[in-house]
Amino acid sequence: MAFTSSLLCPIKLSPKPTPLNRHRHKTPGVFAAIPPLSTATDVSLVGNPFDSTALAVIGGSSVAALAAVLSLTDPERRRQMQAEEVGGGDKEVVKEYFNNDGFQRWRRIYGETDDVNKVQLDIRIGHSKTVENVMKMLTDEGSLKGVTVCDAGCGTGSLSIPLAKEGAVVSASDISAAMVAEAEKKAREELLEGKDELSPGLVLPKFEVNDLESLSGKYDTVVCLDVLIHYPQSKADAMIAHLASLAENRLILSFAPKTFYYSLLKRIGELFPGPSKATRAYLHAEADVERALQKVGWRIRKRGLITTQFYFANLVEAVRA
C-alpha cells in the first residue's frame, strides 16, 4: 500500500511554473503540491519539488498553528493500543488489518467495481499507473516468457496476473491469507478464461502466504510494490538487502516518498483515525533507499515519481553495480 491521504490539504502551494506543471489541470478545492505525473506513460526523472520555497509559502504562523493542532493528538498511543490488541508489533497489526477491514477496503480499490468513493478511485488509478510502469520497465528488456519473477507483497495480484499473461513464471506472496486467496481466484479467472487449461506458454502464478523476511529462492527479477511503507528505515535497509539477495538481475521497488509536504500531510491525516487507517505508515527518502542498495552492491538505473491527488509513490529499478 502506498502512502495515501483522505484529507484534502488546506495548504495551497504555488510552485513556479515549469515545463512539468505549467499546463496542469486544477480541481476546485483540491491543491496538489506536485505536478500530477500519473498520466505519463513512462517513468520520468523527477527532482525533489519540496525545498525551502515550500516552507516560505506555508509561513511561520501557519506552521505554528498546525503544530498546536497536531500536539493535541497522540497517534503513537493509538498504534500501541492496536499492537496490544493483536498481541504483537507492526507486523501483527498489518496482518490483522489486511485479513479483515483492510482486505475489504483494498480489494475494492484494486478491483474494477464502482463501489469506491472518489478518493479510493484516485488511489486505484495511481496504483494502476505504478503497475503499468513496472510492466513497461520489464517488457522494454524483451520477452518475459520463462523469466522468473518474485512479486513480494502481491496483494490481490494486480502485478502478478499481468506478468503471468506475458509468460513470466511468477512466485507471489503476501502476509495476508485473504489477499492471497483473492489473488489466486482472480488469476484463475483471468488466465483460464473459463477453459480447463492455460494457453500454451502461460503458467499460473504460485501464490503463498508469507512475510517478506521469510522469502527465499533466486529469481531473475524481484518486485516489491508499496510494501516498504510498513517498515521503518532501520528495518527497511535490512529488507532491501534481503530482497536484493533474492534477485539475480533486477530489483524494482516502490515506496512512499519522504518529503516535508508528505510528512506534514501524513501527520495531519493522523488527526482523523478511522477503520481504514489501522496501520503505521513510514515514509522513505529516496537517498536512504539508494544508500541501502549501494551497501549491498546495487545501483539505481531508473527512477521516477508517480502521483495522483491521493497516491504518491517513488519507483526505482536497481541492478547490480
mmCIF file of C-alpha atoms in Angstrom:
data_model
loop_
_atom_site.group_PDB
_atom_site.id
_atom_site.type_symbol
_atom_site.label_atom_id
_atom_site.label_comp_id
_atom_site.label_asym_id
_atom_site.label_seq_id
_atom_site.Cartn_x
_atom_site.Cartn_y
_atom_site.Cartn_z
ATOM 1 C CA MET A 1 0.000 0.000 0.000
ATOM 2 C CA ALA A 2 1.439 3.357 -0.966
ATOM 3 C CA PHE A 3 1.072 6.479 1.133
ATOM 4 C CA THR A 4 -2.456 7.811 0.800
ATOM 5 C CA SER A 5 -4.400 10.555 2.461
ATOM 6 C CA SER A 6 -8.140 11.004 2.760
ATOM 7 C CA LEU A 7 -7.729 14.611 3.828
ATOM 8 C CA LEU A 8 -7.847 17.468 1.346
ATOM 9 C CA CYS A 9 -4.855 19.575 2.279
ATOM 10 C CA PRO A 10 -5.831 23.135 3.239
ATOM 11 C CA ILE A 11 -2.372 24.484 2.335
ATOM 12 C CA LYS A 12 -2.076 25.789 -1.201
ATOM 13 C CA LEU A 13 1.433 25.687 -2.635
ATOM 14 C CA SER A 14 2.101 27.664 -5.782
ATOM 15 C CA PRO A 15 5.257 26.316 -7.404
ATOM 16 C CA LYS A 16 6.991 28.372 -10.031
ATOM 17 C CA PRO A 17 5.754 27.267 -13.482
ATOM 18 C CA THR A 18 7.960 24.675 -15.097
ATOM 19 C CA PRO A 19 7.528 22.503 -18.185
ATOM 20 C CA LEU A 20 6.057 19.848 -15.865
ATOM 21 C CA ASN A 21 3.411 21.925 -14.125
ATOM 22 C CA ARG A 22 2.671 24.811 -16.467
ATOM 23 C CA HIS A 23 -0.328 23.085 -18.041
ATOM 24 C CA ARG A 24 -1.613 21.122 -15.091
ATOM 25 C CA HIS A 25 -5.361 20.995 -14.556
ATOM 26 C CA LYS A 26 -6.793 22.443 -11.391
ATOM 27 C CA THR A 27 -9.648 20.960 -9.430
ATOM 28 C CA PRO A 28 -11.562 23.371 -7.181
ATOM 29 C CA GLY A 29 -10.902 22.678 -3.526
ATOM 30 C CA VAL A 30 -8.031 20.273 -4.156
ATOM 31 C CA PHE A 31 -4.440 21.505 -4.109
ATOM 32 C CA ALA A 32 -1.627 19.320 -5.420
ATOM 33 C CA ALA A 33 1.832 20.172 -4.166
ATOM 34 C CA ILE A 34 3.474 18.399 -7.089
ATOM 35 C CA PRO A 35 2.587 18.143 -10.768
ATOM 36 C CA PRO A 36 0.413 15.104 -11.461
ATOM 37 C CA LEU A 37 2.646 12.641 -13.291
ATOM 38 C CA SER A 38 0.197 9.742 -13.171
ATOM 39 C CA THR A 39 -0.831 10.446 -16.747
ATOM 40 C CA ALA A 40 2.677 9.853 -18.054
ATOM 41 C CA THR A 41 3.242 6.615 -19.922
ATOM 42 C CA ASP A 42 6.861 6.358 -18.834
ATOM 43 C CA VAL A 43 8.612 6.716 -15.510
ATOM 44 C CA SER A 44 10.494 10.001 -15.866
ATOM 45 C CA LEU A 45 13.288 11.530 -13.859
ATOM 46 C CA VAL A 46 11.852 13.929 -11.312
ATOM 47 C CA GLY A 47 13.702 16.115 -8.864
ATOM 48 C CA ASN A 48 12.545 16.844 -5.320
ATOM 49 C CA PRO A 49 9.988 19.673 -5.650
ATOM 50 C CA PHE A 50 9.983 20.452 -1.925
ATOM 51 C CA ASP A 51 12.640 22.810 -0.675
ATOM 52 C CA SER A 52 12.906 25.990 1.370
ATOM 53 C CA THR A 53 10.428 27.648 -1.012
ATOM 54 C CA ALA A 54 7.626 25.436 0.265
ATOM 55 C CA LEU A 55 8.484 26.352 3.838
ATOM 56 C CA ALA A 56 8.404 30.028 2.979
ATOM 57 C CA VAL A 57 4.997 29.728 1.329
ATOM 58 C CA ILE A 58 3.487 27.998 4.338
ATOM 59 C CA GLY A 59 4.809 30.670 6.663
ATOM 60 C CA GLY A 60 5.724 30.683 10.324
ATOM 61 C CA SER A 61 2.258 31.427 11.664
ATOM 62 C CA SER A 62 0.679 28.574 9.699
ATOM 63 C CA VAL A 63 3.313 26.132 10.894
ATOM 64 C CA ALA A 64 2.769 27.265 14.481
ATOM 65 C CA ALA A 65 -0.979 26.819 14.153
ATOM 66 C CA LEU A 66 -0.541 23.354 12.687
ATOM 67 C CA ALA A 67 1.880 22.404 15.431
ATOM 68 C CA ALA A 68 -0.650 23.440 18.062
ATOM 69 C CA VAL A 69 -3.347 21.282 16.495
ATOM 70 C CA LEU A 70 -1.065 18.295 15.971
ATOM 71 C CA SER A 71 0.069 18.405 19.591
ATOM 72 C CA LEU A 72 -3.487 17.587 20.690
ATOM 73 C CA THR A 73 -3.353 14.090 19.223
ATOM 74 C CA ASP A 74 -1.368 11.035 20.129
ATOM 75 C CA PRO A 75 -1.306 8.655 17.141
ATOM 76 C CA GLU A 76 1.576 6.704 18.656
ATOM 77 C CA ARG A 77 -0.581 5.781 21.625
ATOM 78 C CA ARG A 78 -3.312 4.568 19.263
ATOM 79 C CA ARG A 79 -0.746 2.401 17.473
ATOM 80 C CA GLN A 80 0.446 0.891 20.717
ATOM 81 C CA MET A 81 -3.130 0.005 21.621
ATOM 82 C CA GLN A 82 -3.637 -1.616 18.211
ATOM 83 C CA ALA A 83 -0.486 -3.691 18.668
ATOM 84 C CA GLU A 84 -1.576 -4.779 22.150
ATOM 85 C CA GLU A 85 -4.967 -5.885 20.803
ATOM 86 C CA VAL A 86 -3.385 -8.334 18.349
ATOM 87 C CA GLY A 87 -0.551 -9.367 20.646
ATOM 88 C CA GLY A 88 2.424 -8.052 18.709
ATOM 89 C CA GLY A 89 4.079 -5.199 16.838
ATOM 90 C CA ASP A 90 3.761 -3.660 13.397
ATOM 91 C CA LYS A 91 3.806 -6.976 11.533
ATOM 92 C CA GLU A 92 0.930 -8.421 13.532
ATOM 93 C CA VAL A 93 -1.099 -5.224 13.126
ATOM 94 C CA VAL A 94 -0.534 -5.281 9.355
ATOM 95 C CA LYS A 95 -1.504 -8.958 9.102
ATOM 96 C CA GLU A 96 -4.658 -8.434 11.165
ATOM 97 C CA TYR A 97 -5.653 -5.360 9.176
ATOM 98 C CA PHE A 98 -5.201 -6.896 5.718
ATOM 99 C CA ASN A 99 -7.032 -10.057 6.717
ATOM 100 C CA ASN A 100 -10.078 -8.095 7.886
ATOM 101 C CA ASP A 101 -11.151 -4.460 7.369
ATOM 102 C CA GLY A 102 -8.137 -3.648 5.223
ATOM 103 C CA PHE A 103 -8.788 -6.571 2.911
ATOM 104 C CA GLN A 104 -12.332 -5.432 2.174
ATOM 105 C CA ARG A 105 -11.180 -1.866 1.515
ATOM 106 C CA TRP A 106 -8.195 -2.686 -0.679
ATOM 107 C CA ARG A 107 -9.991 -5.412 -2.601
ATOM 108 C CA ARG A 108 -12.423 -2.729 -3.752
ATOM 109 C CA ILE A 109 -9.620 -0.298 -4.532
ATOM 110 C CA TYR A 110 -7.594 -2.830 -6.511
ATOM 111 C CA GLY A 111 -10.710 -4.179 -8.223
ATOM 112 C CA GLU A 112 -12.867 -2.859 -11.038
ATOM 113 C CA THR A 113 -16.203 -2.319 -9.308
ATOM 114 C CA ASP A 114 -17.937 1.033 -8.964
ATOM 115 C CA ASP A 115 -18.198 0.504 -5.202
ATOM 116 C CA VAL A 116 -15.483 3.061 -4.416
ATOM 117 C CA ASN A 117 -15.522 6.684 -3.418
ATOM 118 C CA LYS A 118 -13.619 9.476 -5.159
ATOM 119 C CA VAL A 119 -10.509 9.036 -3.029
ATOM 120 C CA GLN A 120 -10.399 5.257 -3.482
ATOM 121 C CA LEU A 121 -10.861 5.613 -7.232
ATOM 122 C CA ASP A 122 -7.966 8.062 -7.353
ATOM 123 C CA ILE A 123 -5.767 5.626 -5.419
ATOM 124 C CA ARG A 124 -6.774 2.846 -7.834
ATOM 125 C CA ILE A 125 -5.634 4.991 -10.755
ATOM 126 C CA GLY A 126 -2.312 5.745 -9.064
ATOM 127 C CA HIS A 127 -1.618 2.116 -8.205
ATOM 128 C CA SER A 128 -2.572 1.026 -11.725
ATOM 129 C CA LYS A 129 -0.120 3.540 -13.164
ATOM 130 C CA THR A 130 2.621 2.068 -10.963
ATOM 131 C CA VAL A 131 1.836 -1.416 -12.273
ATOM 132 C CA GLU A 132 1.837 -0.114 -15.857
ATOM 133 C CA ASN A 133 5.238 1.493 -15.390
ATOM 134 C CA VAL A 134 6.678 -1.677 -13.868
ATOM 135 C CA MET A 135 5.380 -3.743 -16.773
ATOM 136 C CA LYS A 136 6.952 -1.299 -19.198
ATOM 137 C CA MET A 137 10.278 -1.478 -17.351
ATOM 138 C CA LEU A 138 10.205 -5.257 -17.690
ATOM 139 C CA THR A 139 8.924 -5.622 -21.243
ATOM 140 C CA ASP A 140 11.333 -2.978 -22.531
ATOM 141 C CA GLU A 141 14.081 -5.533 -21.885
ATOM 142 C CA GLY A 142 12.406 -8.106 -24.128
ATOM 143 C CA SER A 143 10.004 -11.012 -23.800
ATOM 144 C CA LEU A 144 9.055 -12.181 -20.314
ATOM 145 C CA LYS A 145 8.407 -15.772 -21.393
ATOM 146 C CA GLY A 146 10.098 -18.069 -18.899
ATOM 147 C CA VAL A 147 11.515 -15.184 -16.840
ATOM 148 C CA THR A 148 11.249 -15.878 -13.101
ATOM 149 C CA VAL A 149 9.741 -13.048 -11.065
ATOM 150 C CA CYS A 150 9.139 -12.757 -7.333
ATOM 151 C CA ASP A 151 6.178 -10.493 -6.542
ATOM 152 C CA ALA A 152 6.834 -9.703 -2.889
ATOM 153 C CA GLY A 153 3.669 -8.364 -1.271
ATOM 154 C CA CYS A 154 1.373 -9.283 -4.163
ATOM 155 C CA GLY A 155 -1.894 -8.023 -2.698
ATOM 156 C CA THR A 156 -4.760 -9.163 -4.909
ATOM 157 C CA GLY A 157 -2.492 -9.973 -7.845
ATOM 158 C CA SER A 158 -2.571 -6.651 -9.705
ATOM 159 C CA LEU A 159 1.024 -7.199 -10.899
ATOM 160 C CA SER A 160 1.290 -10.994 -10.736
ATOM 161 C CA ILE A 161 -1.541 -11.565 -13.206
ATOM 162 C CA PRO A 162 -0.236 -9.213 -15.959
ATOM 163 C CA LEU A 163 3.211 -10.786 -15.527
ATOM 164 C CA ALA A 164 1.775 -14.274 -15.977
ATOM 165 C CA LYS A 165 -0.138 -13.126 -19.063
ATOM 166 C CA GLU A 166 3.229 -12.147 -20.569
ATOM 167 C CA GLY A 167 4.596 -15.628 -19.931
ATOM 168 C CA ALA A 168 6.593 -14.925 -16.772
ATOM 169 C CA VAL A 169 6.975 -17.618 -14.123
ATOM 170 C CA VAL A 170 5.677 -15.790 -11.063
ATOM 171 C CA SER A 171 6.152 -16.591 -7.383
ATOM 172 C CA ALA A 172 3.810 -14.308 -5.461
ATOM 173 C CA SER A 173 3.325 -13.877 -1.734
ATOM 174 C CA ASP A 174 1.573 -11.670 0.766
ATOM 175 C CA ILE A 175 1.345 -11.530 4.551
ATOM 176 C CA SER A 176 -2.454 -11.648 4.266
ATOM 177 C CA ALA A 177 -4.105 -15.018 3.632
ATOM 178 C CA ALA A 178 -7.243 -13.178 2.485
ATOM 179 C CA MET A 179 -5.264 -11.229 -0.116
ATOM 180 C CA VAL A 180 -3.535 -14.381 -1.375
ATOM 181 C CA ALA A 181 -6.855 -16.227 -1.732
ATOM 182 C CA GLU A 182 -8.328 -13.336 -3.694
ATOM 183 C CA ALA A 183 -5.243 -13.094 -5.923
ATOM 184 C CA GLU A 184 -5.332 -16.816 -6.695
ATOM 185 C CA LYS A 185 -9.051 -16.655 -7.503
ATOM 186 C CA LYS A 186 -8.571 -13.686 -9.852
ATOM 187 C CA ALA A 187 -5.570 -15.309 -11.538
ATOM 188 C CA ARG A 188 -7.536 -18.453 -12.353
ATOM 189 C CA GLU A 189 -10.452 -16.436 -13.673
ATOM 190 C CA GLU A 190 -8.333 -14.206 -15.889
ATOM 191 C CA LEU A 191 -5.765 -16.712 -17.122
ATOM 192 C CA LEU A 192 -8.051 -19.700 -17.657
ATOM 193 C CA GLU A 193 -10.956 -17.611 -19.005
ATOM 194 C CA GLY A 194 -13.411 -20.433 -18.400
ATOM 195 C CA LYS A 195 -11.200 -23.053 -20.041
ATOM 196 C CA ASP A 196 -9.818 -26.192 -18.436
ATOM 197 C CA GLU A 197 -6.238 -25.499 -19.486
ATOM 198 C CA LEU A 198 -3.994 -22.479 -19.832
ATOM 199 C CA SER A 199 -2.961 -21.207 -23.223
ATOM 200 C CA PRO A 200 0.435 -22.531 -24.358
ATOM 201 C CA GLY A 201 3.335 -20.682 -22.761
ATOM 202 C CA LEU A 202 1.392 -19.449 -19.747
ATOM 203 C CA VAL A 203 1.905 -20.563 -16.159
ATOM 204 C CA LEU A 204 -0.379 -19.806 -13.222
ATOM 205 C CA PRO A 205 1.431 -17.751 -10.576
ATOM 206 C CA LYS A 206 2.393 -19.684 -7.465
ATOM 207 C CA PHE A 207 0.759 -17.890 -4.561
ATOM 208 C CA GLU A 208 1.671 -18.373 -0.909
ATOM 209 C CA VAL A 209 1.142 -16.656 2.432
ATOM 210 C CA ASN A 210 4.470 -15.268 3.575
ATOM 211 C CA ASP A 211 6.055 -12.158 5.018
ATOM 212 C CA LEU A 212 8.994 -10.513 3.268
ATOM 213 C CA GLU A 213 11.510 -11.761 5.822
ATOM 214 C CA SER A 214 10.655 -15.400 5.057
ATOM 215 C CA LEU A 215 11.058 -15.213 1.281
ATOM 216 C CA SER A 216 13.749 -17.425 -0.206
ATOM 217 C CA GLY A 217 14.992 -18.652 -3.574
ATOM 218 C CA LYS A 218 16.548 -16.996 -6.594
ATOM 219 C CA TYR A 219 14.689 -15.062 -9.275
ATOM 220 C CA ASP A 220 15.660 -13.121 -12.344
ATOM 221 C CA THR A 221 13.632 -10.177 -11.046
ATOM 222 C CA VAL A 222 12.220 -9.252 -7.645
ATOM 223 C CA VAL A 223 9.449 -6.659 -7.407
ATOM 224 C CA CYS A 224 8.129 -5.150 -4.178
ATOM 225 C CA LEU A 225 5.451 -2.510 -4.661
ATOM 226 C CA ASP A 226 4.015 -0.277 -1.942
ATOM 227 C CA VAL A 227 5.125 -2.542 0.928
ATOM 228 C CA LEU A 228 8.054 -0.630 2.440
ATOM 229 C CA ILE A 229 5.507 1.774 3.918
ATOM 230 C CA HIS A 230 5.113 -0.804 6.721
ATOM 231 C CA TYR A 231 8.842 -0.728 7.613
ATOM 232 C CA PRO A 232 10.768 1.990 9.472
ATOM 233 C CA GLN A 233 14.020 2.941 7.730
ATOM 234 C CA SER A 234 16.145 0.828 10.095
ATOM 235 C CA LYS A 235 14.198 -2.290 9.116
ATOM 236 C CA ALA A 236 13.725 -1.169 5.517
ATOM 237 C CA ASP A 237 17.508 -1.262 4.992
ATOM 238 C CA ALA A 238 17.638 -4.913 6.026
ATOM 239 C CA MET A 239 14.572 -5.726 3.937
ATOM 240 C CA ILE A 240 16.031 -4.096 0.833
ATOM 241 C CA ALA A 241 19.229 -6.095 1.356
ATOM 242 C CA HIS A 242 17.210 -9.298 1.706
ATOM 243 C CA LEU A 243 15.166 -8.648 -1.434
ATOM 244 C CA ALA A 244 18.340 -7.846 -3.367
ATOM 245 C CA SER A 245 19.826 -11.172 -2.267
ATOM 246 C CA LEU A 246 16.917 -12.962 -3.987
ATOM 247 C CA ALA A 247 17.378 -11.165 -7.310
ATOM 248 C CA GLU A 248 19.797 -12.271 -9.993
ATOM 249 C CA ASN A 249 19.463 -9.296 -12.309
ATOM 250 C CA ARG A 250 16.946 -6.691 -11.220
ATOM 251 C CA LEU A 251 15.096 -5.304 -8.196
ATOM 252 C CA ILE A 252 12.125 -2.958 -8.543
ATOM 253 C CA LEU A 253 10.784 -1.073 -5.522
ATOM 254 C CA SER A 254 8.069 1.491 -4.940
ATOM 255 C CA PHE A 255 7.776 3.398 -1.685
ATOM 256 C CA ALA A 256 6.064 6.421 -0.176
ATOM 257 C CA PRO A 257 8.381 9.431 -0.572
ATOM 258 C CA LYS A 258 9.589 11.258 2.500
ATOM 259 C CA THR A 259 9.458 14.992 1.892
ATOM 260 C CA PHE A 260 8.385 17.916 4.018
ATOM 261 C CA TYR A 261 4.972 18.108 2.366
ATOM 262 C CA TYR A 262 4.160 14.405 2.526
ATOM 263 C CA SER A 263 5.358 14.152 6.108
ATOM 264 C CA LEU A 264 3.088 17.049 7.062
ATOM 265 C CA LEU A 265 0.135 15.644 5.124
ATOM 266 C CA LYS A 266 0.604 12.248 6.766
ATOM 267 C CA ARG A 267 0.689 13.856 10.206
ATOM 268 C CA ILE A 268 -2.478 15.843 9.531
ATOM 269 C CA GLY A 269 -4.212 12.680 8.327
ATOM 270 C CA GLU A 270 -3.489 11.092 11.694
ATOM 271 C CA LEU A 271 -5.871 13.619 13.235
ATOM 272 C CA PHE A 272 -8.715 11.646 11.683
ATOM 273 C CA PRO A 273 -8.228 7.982 12.554
ATOM 274 C CA GLY A 274 -10.748 5.528 11.237
ATOM 275 C CA PRO A 275 -11.111 1.862 10.299
ATOM 276 C CA SER A 276 -9.202 2.443 7.057
ATOM 277 C CA LYS A 277 -6.176 3.838 8.885
ATOM 278 C CA ALA A 278 -5.231 0.938 11.102
ATOM 279 C CA THR A 279 -1.542 0.596 10.282
ATOM 280 C CA ARG A 280 1.514 2.715 10.825
ATOM 281 C CA ALA A 281 2.835 4.405 7.678
ATOM 282 C CA TYR A 282 6.558 5.001 7.159
ATOM 283 C CA LEU A 283 7.845 7.365 4.502
ATOM 284 C CA HIS A 284 11.287 6.882 2.951
ATOM 285 C CA ALA A 285 13.700 9.367 1.399
ATOM 286 C CA GLU A 286 14.966 8.232 -1.983
ATOM 287 C CA ALA A 287 18.517 8.941 -0.840
ATOM 288 C CA ASP A 288 18.106 6.471 2.051
ATOM 289 C CA VAL A 289 16.773 3.756 -0.259
ATOM 290 C CA GLU A 290 19.602 4.383 -2.692
ATOM 291 C CA ARG A 291 22.154 4.188 0.124
ATOM 292 C CA ALA A 292 20.693 0.855 1.277
ATOM 293 C CA LEU A 293 21.019 -0.515 -2.251
ATOM 294 C CA GLN A 294 24.589 0.706 -2.606
ATOM 295 C CA LYS A 295 25.584 -1.042 0.611
ATOM 296 C CA VAL A 296 24.790 -4.406 -0.974
ATOM 297 C CA GLY A 297 26.325 -3.655 -4.344
ATOM 298 C CA TRP A 298 23.336 -2.404 -6.305
ATOM 299 C CA ARG A 299 22.690 0.886 -8.117
ATOM 300 C CA ILE A 300 19.548 2.630 -9.299
ATOM 301 C CA ARG A 301 19.205 2.545 -13.082
ATOM 302 C CA LYS A 302 15.756 4.113 -13.461
ATOM 303 C CA ARG A 303 13.720 6.225 -11.100
ATOM 304 C CA GLY A 304 10.521 8.200 -11.150
ATOM 305 C CA LEU A 305 7.624 9.609 -9.167
ATOM 306 C CA ILE A 306 4.019 8.566 -9.682
ATOM 307 C CA THR A 307 1.326 10.690 -8.102
ATOM 308 C CA THR A 308 -2.359 11.470 -8.228
ATOM 309 C CA GLN A 309 -4.225 13.588 -5.718
ATOM 310 C CA PHE A 310 -4.142 10.853 -3.061
ATOM 311 C CA TYR A 311 -1.473 8.400 -4.213
ATOM 312 C CA PHE A 312 2.241 9.101 -4.004
ATOM 313 C CA ALA A 313 4.997 6.630 -4.834
ATOM 314 C CA ASN A 314 8.652 6.714 -5.815
ATOM 315 C CA LEU A 315 9.514 3.919 -8.236
ATOM 316 C CA VAL A 316 13.090 2.720 -8.707
ATOM 317 C CA GLU A 317 14.674 -0.037 -10.739
ATOM 318 C CA ALA A 318 18.015 -1.275 -9.403
ATOM 319 C CA VAL A 319 20.658 -3.514 -10.991
ATOM 320 C CA ARG A 320 23.972 -4.856 -9.773
ATOM 321 C CA ALA A 321 26.642 -2.176 -9.666
#
